[in-house]
Short mmCIF file of C-alpha atoms in Angstrom, two decimals:
data_model
loop_
_atom_site.label_atom_id
_atom_site.label_comp_id
_atom_site.label_asym_id
_atom_site.label_seq_id
_atom_site.Cartn_x
_atom_site.Cartn_y
_atom_site.Cartn_z
CA MET A 28 -89.71 26.23 78.17
CA SER A 29 -86.09 26.15 76.97
CA SER A 30 -83.08 26.27 79.27
CA PHE A 31 -82.23 29.66 77.77
CA GLU A 32 -85.64 31.05 78.68
CA ILE A 33 -85.42 29.63 82.19
CA ALA A 34 -81.99 31.22 82.66
CA VAL A 35 -83.11 34.59 81.28
CA ARG A 36 -86.31 34.64 83.33
CA SER A 37 -84.29 33.76 86.44
CA LEU A 38 -81.73 36.47 85.63
CA LEU A 39 -84.34 39.17 85.00
CA GLY A 40 -86.49 38.04 87.91
CA THR A 41 -83.49 38.33 90.24
CA VAL A 42 -82.56 41.77 88.88
CA PHE A 43 -86.09 43.15 89.26
CA LEU A 44 -86.61 41.48 92.64
CA VAL A 45 -83.46 43.07 94.07
CA SER A 46 -84.23 46.38 92.38
CA SER A 47 -87.79 46.61 93.71
CA LEU A 48 -86.98 45.41 97.22
CA SER A 49 -84.02 47.78 97.52
CA LYS A 50 -86.22 50.75 96.62
CA ALA A 51 -89.10 49.67 98.88
CA ARG A 52 -87.12 48.43 101.89
CA ASP A 53 -87.67 51.63 103.88
CA ARG A 54 -88.79 55.23 103.55
CA ALA A 55 -85.23 56.55 103.08
CA ALA A 56 -84.53 54.18 100.17
CA TYR A 57 -87.79 55.09 98.48
CA ARG A 58 -87.25 58.84 98.98
CA GLY A 59 -83.72 58.43 97.55
CA PHE A 60 -85.22 56.81 94.47
CA VAL A 61 -87.76 59.65 94.05
CA ARG A 62 -84.93 62.20 94.40
CA SER A 63 -82.93 60.31 91.79
CA LEU A 64 -85.75 60.75 89.29
CA ALA A 65 -85.85 64.47 90.11
CA HIS A 66 -82.08 64.79 89.56
CA MET A 67 -82.27 62.89 86.28
CA ARG A 68 -84.94 65.32 85.04
CA VAL A 69 -86.58 62.80 82.73
CA GLY A 70 -90.03 64.29 83.28
CA PRO A 71 -91.82 67.20 84.90
CA PRO A 72 -91.07 67.51 88.65
CA ALA A 73 -94.75 67.02 89.49
CA LEU A 74 -94.52 63.50 88.03
CA ASP A 75 -91.46 62.35 90.01
CA GLU A 76 -93.50 60.75 92.82
CA PRO A 77 -96.13 59.12 90.56
CA ALA A 78 -93.37 57.88 88.23
CA ALA A 79 -91.49 56.35 91.16
CA LYS A 80 -94.65 54.56 92.30
CA ALA A 81 -95.33 53.32 88.77
CA VAL A 82 -91.76 52.06 88.33
CA LEU A 83 -91.85 50.27 91.67
CA ALA A 84 -95.21 48.64 90.89
CA ALA A 85 -93.98 47.61 87.43
CA GLU A 86 -90.79 46.12 88.91
CA PHE A 87 -92.78 44.06 91.43
CA ALA A 88 -95.14 42.94 88.65
CA THR A 89 -92.21 42.01 86.41
CA TRP A 90 -90.49 39.59 88.79
CA THR A 91 -93.83 38.16 89.86
CA LEU A 92 -94.84 37.45 86.25
CA LEU A 93 -91.41 36.01 85.42
CA ALA A 94 -91.77 33.55 88.30
CA VAL A 95 -94.92 31.99 86.81
CA PRO A 96 -93.66 28.80 85.14
CA ALA A 97 -96.23 28.42 82.36
CA GLY A 98 -98.69 30.35 80.25
CA PRO A 99 -98.65 33.91 78.97
CA ALA A 100 -97.63 35.46 82.32
CA GLY A 101 -93.92 34.80 81.75
CA ARG A 102 -94.04 36.33 78.27
CA LEU A 103 -95.82 39.37 79.69
CA GLY A 104 -93.06 39.59 82.32
CA LEU A 105 -90.42 39.50 79.57
CA LEU A 106 -92.24 42.26 77.68
CA LEU A 107 -92.61 44.38 80.83
CA ALA A 108 -88.91 43.87 81.63
CA THR A 109 -87.99 45.01 78.12
CA LEU A 110 -90.12 48.15 78.40
CA LEU A 111 -88.74 49.03 81.83
CA LEU A 112 -85.15 48.49 80.70
CA ALA A 113 -85.76 50.68 77.64
CA ALA A 114 -87.16 53.46 79.86
CA PHE A 115 -84.25 53.16 82.30
CA THR A 116 -81.76 53.28 79.43
CA PHE A 117 -83.45 56.38 78.03
CA GLY A 118 -83.14 58.10 81.43
CA ILE A 119 -79.50 57.09 81.82
CA VAL A 120 -78.52 58.23 78.31
CA ARG A 121 -80.33 61.52 78.78
CA THR A 122 -78.52 62.06 82.08
CA LEU A 123 -75.15 61.18 80.52
CA ARG A 124 -75.73 63.62 77.65
CA ARG A 125 -76.26 66.43 80.16
CA ARG A 126 -72.99 65.42 81.84
CA SER A 127 -74.82 65.64 85.13
CA PRO A 128 -73.28 63.48 87.87
CA VAL A 129 -76.25 61.60 89.29
CA ALA A 130 -75.83 58.61 91.58
CA CYS A 131 -77.31 55.31 90.44
CA HIS A 132 -80.15 54.09 92.63
CA CYS A 133 -80.69 51.03 90.46
CA PHE A 134 -80.31 48.64 93.39
CA GLY A 135 -80.61 50.85 96.44
CA LEU A 136 -78.75 53.82 97.80
CA SER A 137 -75.47 54.28 96.00
CA THR A 138 -72.95 57.02 95.39
CA THR A 139 -71.81 55.50 92.07
CA PRO A 140 -72.59 57.97 89.28
CA VAL A 141 -74.71 56.75 86.40
CA GLY A 142 -72.39 55.71 83.60
CA ALA A 143 -72.26 54.07 80.22
CA ARG A 144 -71.95 50.64 81.86
CA HIS A 145 -75.44 51.09 83.34
CA ALA A 146 -76.87 51.76 79.88
CA VAL A 147 -74.94 48.83 78.38
CA ARG A 148 -76.14 46.54 81.19
CA ASN A 149 -79.75 47.51 80.50
CA VAL A 150 -79.38 47.03 76.74
CA LEU A 151 -77.90 43.55 77.26
CA LEU A 152 -80.68 42.58 79.68
CA ALA A 153 -83.33 43.88 77.26
CA ALA A 154 -81.69 41.97 74.40
CA ALA A 155 -81.87 38.75 76.44
CA ALA A 156 -85.57 39.37 77.15
CA LEU A 157 -86.24 40.11 73.48
CA GLY A 158 -84.34 36.95 72.54
CA CYS A 159 -86.75 34.93 74.65
CA LEU A 160 -89.76 36.71 73.21
CA ALA A 161 -88.56 36.15 69.64
CA ALA A 162 -87.62 32.50 70.12
CA PRO A 163 -90.27 29.95 69.25
CA ALA A 164 -91.68 28.04 72.20
CA ALA A 165 -89.51 25.01 72.90
CA GLY A 166 -91.24 21.67 72.62
CA GLY A 167 -91.54 19.37 75.58
CA PRO A 168 -90.66 19.91 79.21
CA ALA A 169 -87.03 20.38 80.19
CA GLY A 170 -85.47 17.81 82.50
CA ALA A 171 -85.12 18.65 86.18
CA GLY A 172 -81.34 18.90 85.88
CA HIS A 173 -81.56 21.36 83.01
CA VAL A 174 -84.12 23.46 84.85
CA LEU A 175 -81.99 23.58 88.00
CA VAL A 176 -78.77 24.49 86.18
CA ALA A 177 -80.49 27.14 84.05
CA ALA A 178 -82.29 28.68 87.04
CA LEU A 179 -79.10 28.75 89.12
CA ALA A 180 -77.12 30.26 86.23
CA GLY A 181 -79.72 33.01 85.90
CA LEU A 182 -79.81 33.58 89.65
CA VAL A 183 -76.02 33.89 89.97
CA THR A 184 -75.79 36.12 86.89
CA GLY A 185 -78.60 38.28 88.29
CA LEU A 186 -76.86 38.64 91.64
CA VAL A 187 -73.58 39.58 89.95
CA THR A 188 -75.47 42.09 87.79
CA THR A 189 -77.05 43.75 90.83
CA ALA A 190 -73.66 43.95 92.58
CA LEU A 191 -71.71 45.16 89.54
CA ASP A 192 -71.05 48.67 90.91
CA GLU A 193 -69.62 47.19 94.11
CA ILE A 194 -67.54 44.66 92.16
CA VAL A 195 -66.11 47.39 89.91
CA ALA A 196 -65.33 49.51 92.99
CA LEU A 197 -63.20 46.68 94.40
CA PHE A 198 -60.78 47.10 91.51
CA ARG A 199 -60.50 50.89 91.59
CA PRO A 200 -57.43 52.41 93.18
CA LEU A 201 -58.05 53.99 96.56
CA PRO A 202 -58.54 57.75 96.33
CA ASP A 203 -55.74 60.02 97.45
CA PRO A 204 -57.02 61.63 100.69
CA ARG A 205 -55.30 64.88 99.69
CA THR A 206 -57.40 65.20 96.51
CA PRO A 207 -60.85 66.82 96.86
CA ARG A 208 -63.70 64.59 95.66
CA ALA A 209 -66.23 65.67 93.06
CA SER A 210 -69.77 65.98 94.31
CA VAL A 211 -72.31 63.46 93.05
CA ARG A 212 -76.00 64.07 93.47
CA PRO A 213 -77.76 61.02 94.92
CA SER A 214 -80.03 59.62 92.17
CA ALA A 215 -80.99 57.34 89.16
CA PRO A 216 -83.18 54.27 88.77
#
């Protein structure tokens, strides 16, 4: 496995681990995620709950498969990550086209509205996964140092990715308390 693939699998594994655990950590977080799907209106309302369960199961499966160091499991994890990211991007773009302010529940409860940066993030993550899938298998085992550096680079990049909304918020000017705030519906995977 190449250093690039190790880094990408670590990055995606971290992203999907944080995403799945944040949605499953308690009943309120899970219900918030289900409501986000309802507010995004990407499917019939009767499918919001089954879709949420399917997404959560697929996210758990993705990071689990990406953690397997050898064999076809990792490639299946990369493919599953790509499909999930494509579905998430579709939902985000559809929500943005409706100009409907829906909060992003990508990594837990959040009041940050879904925006173009969420779609761009997903496209970049999917491109990295596709890059690994398209690359020929690297010959020979990587050295321990290369594996450690690549895994840590992916882990750190994954953690930064999952905290991006909070990092961006640090650089926004504080709101004027005299200005009324726009309402944002809590939602979005």
